[in-house]
Coordinates of C-alpha atoms and ligand atoms in Angstrom, one line a residue:
M792 CA 89.4 76.2 143.2
F793 CA 88.9 75.3 139.7
S794 CA 92.5 75.1 138.9
K795 CA 93.6 73.4 142.1
R796 CA 91.3 70.4 142.1
I797 CA 92.0 69.6 138.4
L798 CA 95.6 70.3 138.7
S799 CA 96.6 67.7 141.2
A800 CA 96.4 64.7 138.8
A801 CA 98.7 66.5 136.1
V802 CA 101.1 67.7 138.8
L803 CA 101.3 64.2 140.5
V804 CA 102.1 62.5 137.1
A805 CA 104.6 65.0 136.1
A806 CA 106.3 64.8 139.4
G807 CA 106.6 61.0 139.1
G808 CA 108.3 61.5 135.8
A809 CA 106.0 59.3 134.0
A810 CA 106.5 59.5 130.2
L811 CA 103.3 57.8 129.2
L812 CA 101.6 59.2 126.2
V813 CA 98.0 60.4 126.5
H814 CA 96.7 58.1 123.8
A815 CA 98.9 55.1 124.7
Q816 CA 96.2 53.3 126.7
G817 CA 94.2 50.7 124.9
T818 CA 90.8 49.5 125.6
A819 CA 90.1 46.2 127.3
R820 CA 86.7 46.0 125.7
N821 CA 85.6 46.3 122.1
E822 CA 83.1 49.2 122.5
P823 CA 82.2 52.1 120.5
I824 CA 83.1 54.4 123.4
L825 CA 86.8 54.7 124.2
P826 CA 88.2 55.3 127.6
L827 CA 90.0 58.7 128.8
P828 CA 93.5 58.3 130.1
D829 CA 93.8 58.3 133.9
A830 CA 95.7 61.5 133.8
V831 CA 97.1 64.1 131.4
T832 CA 100.8 64.0 131.0
D833 CA 101.8 66.1 128.0
V834 CA 101.2 69.6 129.7
E835 CA 103.8 71.3 131.9
P836 CA 102.3 71.8 135.6
A837 CA 103.6 75.4 135.7
K838 CA 101.9 76.3 132.6
V839 CA 98.7 74.6 133.8
K840 CA 98.7 76.4 137.1
L841 CA 99.3 79.8 135.5
G842 CA 96.7 79.0 132.8
G843 CA 94.2 78.2 135.5
K844 CA 94.7 81.7 137.0
L845 CA 94.3 83.4 133.7
F846 CA 91.2 81.5 133.0
A847 CA 89.6 82.8 136.2
D848 CA 90.9 86.3 135.7
P849 CA 88.2 89.0 134.9
R850 CA 90.8 91.5 133.8
F851 CA 90.5 89.6 130.4
S852 CA 87.2 91.2 129.7
A853 CA 86.8 95.0 128.7
D854 CA 84.8 96.0 131.7
G855 CA 86.2 93.6 134.1
S856 CA 82.9 91.8 134.5
V857 CA 83.7 88.2 133.4
S858 CA 86.5 85.8 133.2
C859 CA 86.6 82.7 131.0
Q860 CA 85.3 80.8 134.2
S861 CA 82.2 83.0 134.4
C862 CA 80.7 80.9 131.8
H863 CA 82.6 77.6 132.1
L864 CA 82.0 76.7 135.7
P865 CA 83.7 74.0 137.6
H866 CA 80.6 72.9 139.7
A867 CA 78.4 72.9 136.7
G868 CA 80.5 70.3 134.7
G869 CA 82.6 73.0 133.2
A870 CA 79.5 74.6 131.6
D871 CA 77.0 77.2 132.6
P872 CA 73.8 76.6 134.5
R873 CA 72.3 79.7 133.1
R874 CA 70.4 79.1 129.8
H875 CA 72.3 81.9 128.3
S876 CA 75.5 83.2 129.6
V877 CA 76.3 86.9 130.0
S878 CA 79.2 88.3 128.4
A879 CA 81.2 91.7 129.0
F880 CA 78.8 94.7 129.0
G881 CA 76.0 92.5 129.9
K882 CA 75.6 91.2 126.3
V883 CA 73.5 88.1 126.0
R884 CA 73.8 85.6 123.1
P885 CA 71.1 82.9 122.7
L886 CA 73.5 80.1 123.2
N887 CA 74.3 77.8 126.2
S888 CA 77.9 77.5 127.0
P889 CA 79.5 74.2 126.3
T890 CA 81.6 72.4 128.8
I891 CA 85.4 73.2 128.9
F892 CA 86.1 69.6 130.4
N893 CA 87.6 67.1 127.9
V894 CA 87.5 69.9 125.3
R895 CA 90.7 68.6 123.7
Y896 CA 88.9 65.5 122.5
N897 CA 86.4 67.3 120.4
T898 CA 88.1 66.4 117.3
V899 CA 85.9 68.1 114.7
G900 CA 86.3 71.6 115.7
L901 CA 85.1 73.7 118.5
N902 CA 82.0 75.6 119.4
W903 CA 78.4 74.4 118.7
T904 CA 79.0 74.6 114.9
G905 CA 82.7 73.4 114.9
R906 CA 83.6 76.7 113.3
T907 CA 86.9 77.1 115.3
K908 CA 89.7 74.8 114.5
D909 CA 91.2 74.1 117.7
L910 CA 92.1 75.5 121.1
D911 CA 94.8 77.6 119.9
A912 CA 92.5 79.3 117.4
Q913 CA 89.8 79.7 120.1
I914 CA 92.0 81.6 122.6
K915 CA 93.3 83.8 119.8
G916 CA 89.8 84.9 118.9
S917 CA 87.9 84.9 122.1
V918 CA 89.5 87.9 123.8
G919 CA 88.5 90.3 121.2
N920 CA 85.2 88.6 120.6
A921 CA 82.4 91.0 121.3
D922 CA 80.2 88.1 122.5
T923 CA 82.7 87.1 125.2
M924 CA 85.3 89.3 126.6
A925 CA 85.0 92.3 124.2
H926 CA 88.6 93.2 124.9
D927 CA 92.1 93.7 123.4
W928 CA 95.0 91.4 123.9
G929 CA 97.5 94.3 124.0
K930 CA 95.6 95.8 127.0
V931 CA 95.4 92.6 128.7
I932 CA 99.1 92.0 128.4
Q933 CA 99.8 95.5 129.7
V934 CA 97.8 95.0 132.8
L935 CA 99.2 91.6 133.5
A936 CA 102.9 92.7 132.9
Q937 CA 102.3 95.4 135.8
D938 CA 101.0 92.7 138.2
Q939 CA 104.2 91.4 140.0
A940 CA 102.7 88.2 141.3
I941 CA 101.4 87.2 137.8
A942 CA 104.5 88.4 136.1
S943 CA 106.7 86.1 138.3
E944 CA 104.5 83.1 137.4
F945 CA 105.0 83.8 133.7
K946 CA 108.8 83.9 134.5
A947 CA 108.5 80.6 136.3
A948 CA 106.5 78.9 133.6
F949 CA 108.3 80.4 130.6
G950 CA 111.7 82.0 131.5
G951 CA 113.0 84.7 129.2
D952 CA 113.3 88.3 129.3
N953 CA 109.7 89.3 128.4
P954 CA 107.7 86.3 129.4
V955 CA 104.4 88.2 129.8
N956 CA 103.2 88.2 126.2
Q957 CA 100.1 87.1 124.2
A958 CA 101.9 83.9 122.9
N959 CA 102.8 82.7 126.4
A960 CA 99.4 83.6 128.0
S961 CA 97.6 81.7 125.3
E962 CA 99.9 78.8 125.7
A963 CA 99.3 78.7 129.4
I964 CA 95.5 78.8 129.0
V965 CA 95.5 76.1 126.4
A966 CA 97.7 73.9 128.6
F967 CA 95.1 74.5 131.3
E968 CA 92.3 73.5 129.1
K969 CA 94.2 70.4 128.0
S970 CA 94.6 69.4 131.6
L971 CA 90.8 69.3 132.1
V972 CA 90.3 65.6 131.6
T973 CA 87.7 63.8 133.7
P974 CA 88.0 60.1 133.8
S975 CA 84.9 58.3 135.1
R976 CA 83.8 55.0 136.6
F977 CA 82.5 54.1 133.2
D978 CA 86.1 54.5 132.0
D979 CA 87.2 52.1 134.5
W980 CA 84.6 49.6 133.3
L981 CA 85.9 50.2 129.6
K982 CA 89.4 49.5 130.9
G983 CA 88.2 46.1 132.2
K984 CA 87.0 46.7 135.8
D985 CA 83.5 44.9 136.0
S986 CA 82.5 46.3 139.3
A987 CA 83.1 50.0 138.4
I988 CA 79.5 50.5 137.3
T989 CA 76.2 49.4 138.7
A990 CA 73.8 46.9 137.1
Q991 CA 71.5 49.6 136.2
E992 CA 74.2 51.9 134.7
K993 CA 75.3 48.8 132.6
A994 CA 71.7 48.1 131.4
G995 CA 71.5 51.9 130.5
Y996 CA 74.6 51.6 128.5
E997 CA 73.1 48.7 126.7
K998 CA 70.0 50.6 126.0
F999 CA 72.1 53.7 124.8
K1000 CA 73.5 51.4 122.3
A1001 CA 70.1 49.5 121.3
Y1002 CA 68.2 52.7 120.7
G1003 CA 70.9 54.1 118.5
C1004 CA 72.2 57.0 120.7
V1005 CA 75.7 55.6 120.2
A1006 CA 75.5 56.0 116.4
C1007 CA 76.1 59.8 117.0
H1008 CA 77.6 59.8 120.7
N1009 CA 80.6 57.7 120.3
G1010 CA 84.4 57.8 120.6
I1011 CA 86.6 59.0 123.4
N1012 CA 84.3 61.9 124.2
V1013 CA 80.9 60.3 123.6
G1014 CA 80.5 62.9 121.0
G1015 CA 82.6 65.8 119.7
N1016 CA 83.5 63.8 116.6
S1017 CA 80.8 64.4 114.1
F1018 CA 78.0 66.8 112.8
M1019 CA 74.5 66.0 112.8
K1020 CA 71.1 67.7 112.1
M1021 CA 69.1 68.7 115.1
G1022 CA 65.6 67.3 114.3
L1023 CA 66.3 64.3 111.9
T1024 CA 62.8 62.8 112.7
G1025 CA 60.8 65.8 113.6
N1026 CA 60.9 69.7 114.0
Y1027 CA 62.7 70.3 117.4
F1028 CA 62.4 74.1 116.9
A1029 CA 58.6 74.2 116.3
D1030 CA 58.3 72.1 119.4
R1031 CA 60.3 74.5 121.5
E1032 CA 58.3 77.4 120.2
K1033 CA 55.1 75.5 121.2
K1034 CA 56.4 74.9 124.5
G1035 CA 57.0 78.7 124.9
R1036 CA 60.7 78.4 125.0
G1037 CA 61.5 80.7 122.1
A1038 CA 60.9 81.1 118.2
E1039 CA 63.7 80.1 116.0
V1040 CA 66.6 82.6 115.7
D1041 CA 69.8 82.8 113.7
V1042 CA 72.1 80.6 115.9
D1043 CA 69.4 77.8 115.5
K1044 CA 70.5 77.4 111.9
G1045 CA 73.6 75.7 113.3
K1046 CA 76.5 75.3 110.6
F1047 CA 74.3 77.0 108.0
A1048 CA 74.7 80.3 109.7
V1049 CA 78.5 80.0 109.2
S1050 CA 78.7 78.2 105.8
K1051 CA 75.4 79.2 104.0
K1052 CA 75.3 75.8 102.4
E1053 CA 71.6 74.3 102.5
E1054 CA 72.9 70.9 103.7
D1055 CA 74.2 72.5 106.9
M1056 CA 70.8 73.8 108.0
Y1057 CA 70.1 73.0 111.7
V1058 CA 73.4 70.9 111.7
F1059 CA 75.4 71.1 115.0
R1060 CA 78.4 69.2 116.4
V1061 CA 77.2 66.3 118.3
P1062 CA 78.1 67.4 121.8
S1063 CA 80.3 65.2 124.2
L1064 CA 78.0 63.6 127.0
R1065 CA 80.8 63.3 129.5
N1066 CA 79.6 65.0 132.7
V1067 CA 76.3 65.6 131.1
A1068 CA 74.4 65.0 134.3
L1069 CA 76.1 68.3 135.5
T1070 CA 75.8 70.5 132.5
A1071 CA 72.1 71.4 132.6
P1072 CA 70.4 73.1 130.9
Y1073 CA 70.8 71.3 127.5
F1074 CA 71.3 71.8 123.7
H1075 CA 72.8 74.6 122.0
D1076 CA 69.9 76.8 123.0
G1077 CA 69.9 75.8 126.7
A1078 CA 66.1 75.4 126.2
V1079 CA 65.7 72.0 128.1
P1080 CA 66.2 72.1 131.8
T1081 CA 66.4 68.5 132.7
L1082 CA 68.6 65.5 131.5
D1083 CA 65.3 63.4 131.5
E1084 CA 63.6 65.7 129.0
A1085 CA 66.8 65.9 126.9
I1086 CA 66.8 62.2 126.7
D1087 CA 63.1 62.0 125.6
L1088 CA 63.5 64.6 123.0
M1089 CA 66.7 63.0 121.5
G1090 CA 64.5 59.8 121.2
R1091 CA 61.7 61.8 119.5
F1092 CA 63.6 64.1 117.3
Q1093 CA 66.8 62.1 116.3
L1094 CA 65.6 58.6 116.4
G1095 CA 61.8 58.7 115.9
R1096 CA 61.3 56.7 119.1
E1097 CA 59.3 57.4 122.3
I1098 CA 61.5 56.1 125.2
P1099 CA 59.3 54.6 127.9
P1100 CA 60.3 55.9 131.4
A1101 CA 61.9 52.8 132.8
D1102 CA 64.4 52.9 129.8
R1103 CA 65.0 56.4 130.1
Q1104 CA 65.8 56.1 133.8
D1105 CA 68.4 53.4 132.8
I1106 CA 69.9 55.6 130.2
A1107 CA 70.1 58.6 132.7
A1108 CA 71.9 56.3 135.1
F1109 CA 74.4 55.4 132.4
L1110 CA 74.9 59.1 131.5
N1111 CA 75.5 59.6 135.2
A1112 CA 78.4 57.0 135.4
L1113 CA 80.1 59.4 132.7
G1114 CA 80.7 62.0 135.4
G1115 CA 84.3 62.5 136.3
K1116 CA 85.3 60.6 139.5
Q1117 CA 87.1 63.9 141.0
L1118 CA 83.8 65.7 140.3
E1119 CA 81.6 63.0 141.9
Q1120 CA 84.0 63.0 145.1
S1121 CA 83.9 66.9 145.4
A1122 CA 80.2 66.9 145.2
K1123 CA 79.9 64.4 148.0
R1124 CA 82.2 66.5 150.4
Ligands
HEC555 C1 80.0 85.1 128.4 C2 80.2 83.6 128.4 C3 81.6 83.2 128.1 C4 82.8 83.6 128.4 C5 83.1 84.8 129.2 C6 83.8 82.7 127.8 N1 83.1 81.7 127.1 FE1 83.9 80.0 126.2 N2 82.1 79.7 125.3 C7 80.9 80.3 125.6 C8 79.8 79.9 124.6 C9 78.5 80.4 124.5 C10 80.5 79.0 123.7 C11 79.9 78.4 122.5 C12 80.0 79.5 121.4 C13 79.5 78.9 120.0 O1 79.1 77.8 119.8 O2 79.5 79.8 119.1 C14 81.9 78.9 124.2 C15 82.8 78.1 123.8 C16 84.1 77.8 124.2 C17 85.0 76.8 123.8 C18 84.7 75.7 122.7 C19 84.3 74.5 123.6 C20 83.9 73.3 122.7 O3 83.6 72.3 123.1 O4 83.8 73.6 121.5 C21 86.3 77.0 124.4 C22 87.6 76.2 124.3 C23 86.0 78.2 125.3 N3 84.7 78.7 125.1 C24 87.0 78.7 126.1 C25 86.9 80.0 126.6 C26 88.0 80.7 127.1 C27 89.5 80.4 127.1 C28 87.5 81.9 127.6 C29 88.2 83.2 128.3 C30 89.1 83.8 127.4 C31 86.0 81.9 127.4 N4 85.6 80.7 126.8 C32 85.1 82.8 127.9 C33 80.7 81.3 126.6 C34 81.8 81.9 127.1
HEC556 C1 71.5 61.5 114.9 C2 72.4 61.8 115.8 C3 72.1 61.8 117.3 C4 71.6 60.6 117.9 C5 70.9 59.4 117.3 C6 71.3 61.1 119.3 N1 71.9 62.3 119.4 FE1 72.0 63.3 121.4 N2 72.7 65.0 120.3 C7 72.8 65.1 118.9 C8 73.1 66.5 118.6 C9 73.3 67.1 117.2 C10 72.9 67.1 119.8 C11 73.1 68.8 119.9 C12 71.7 69.3 119.6 C13 71.6 70.8 119.9 O1 72.4 71.3 120.8 O2 70.8 71.5 119.3 C14 72.7 66.3 120.8 C15 72.6 66.6 122.1 C16 72.4 65.6 123.1 C17 72.3 66.0 124.5 C18 72.5 67.3 125.2 C19 74.0 67.5 125.5 C20 74.3 69.1 125.9 O3 75.4 69.1 126.3 O4 73.4 70.0 125.8 C21 72.0 64.8 125.2 C22 71.9 64.7 126.7 C23 71.9 63.6 124.2 N3 72.1 64.3 123.0 C24 71.6 62.4 124.5 C25 71.4 61.4 123.6 C26 70.6 60.2 123.8 C27 70.4 59.8 125.3 C28 70.3 59.6 122.6 C29 69.6 58.4 122.4 C30 68.3 58.4 123.0 C31 70.9 60.5 121.7 N4 71.4 61.6 122.3 C32 70.7 60.4 120.3 C33 72.8 64.0 117.9 C34 72.4 62.8 118.3

């Protein structure tokens, strides 16, 4: 289901032979947020299709208990509705899964700390990672090669004598991930269509800019392009503990846990806000269950402002308009 719905756009465009480049679209408005392309045209449909199957295949985990999709769910905006996702062998890490949608536009590196360079590096490391699949690429390939149906899809996508190998499997998964792009009504507005968003969503966007949210959440992914300290104007972690949501742990140190540099203490990649209405719970720790509270806390701990409810509602309406149109439609069905 995951692969099929998202696939259609890529397949249609490829079939039409369009040679548009993904970044070729300009913006009709001069805004700090840039529009997504209407469709992805730089990935091959056969690889995307295979990659979608592999992404949902639990044979990638050592105990067969989880696939990539177990923690990056389509109906949860490509993220995980559980506060902390559960890896192979039931291991839990105190982190909330980030969304897999639009991941190609997270330009300062992947994961909450940006420690992984790009999608190629991510897939290389994640199969053997004890915190995810706890498996071994060699064994995964062995099992896949014995599966006639999958083997023939590898053959169709890559050709050659031994198409079932790590390089091709990785390439297929990365092609799939790159195809997961979710243009929204707000993108239509950015491209010049005035009626694409409601008056309240527009008012919310103006407030998003006026409060200064846009200083950190900007660019094509409304985030994903810079690092910032969590708690610029107050101690988020003390507040969390006071609310009974857990004392500070190692991953809360953010980039510091990776670099050991003092200036990286509590620094995280500013996350994308695309589809954010679907990706609860919020923040790297998944400690905040609702979007309303996440907006309040951002006001308090990043901007030093209390946001009155009317403004918060408008901002939430704007964030809703960042939801992918395909996802909005499937939710209505
Ligand atoms: C047990 C849950 C779990 C599974 C299974 C899982 N992931 Fe993730 N994924 C996460 C978490 C948690 C993070 C953030 C890790 C961090 O910040 O250190 C993440 C991060 C990512 C990112 C980076 C996203 C970003 O915006 O930076 C990508 C890409 C990704 N995963 C792809 C995959 C693929 C491909 C697989 C299957 C091979 C997979 N994941 C399996 C939980 C999971
Ligand atoms: C100074 C930079 C900065 C400003 C200003 C800022 N944010 Fe953030 N935002 C971040 C960072 C960093 C995170 C990730 C924090 C974490 O995970 O611990 C974040 C996370 C979020 C999240 C949670 C996303 C997720 O996937 O979990 C939402 C929602 C959000 N911000 C909305 C806003 C809104 C609305 C405003 C304005 C009221 C705002 N932000 C202002 C840096 C900023």
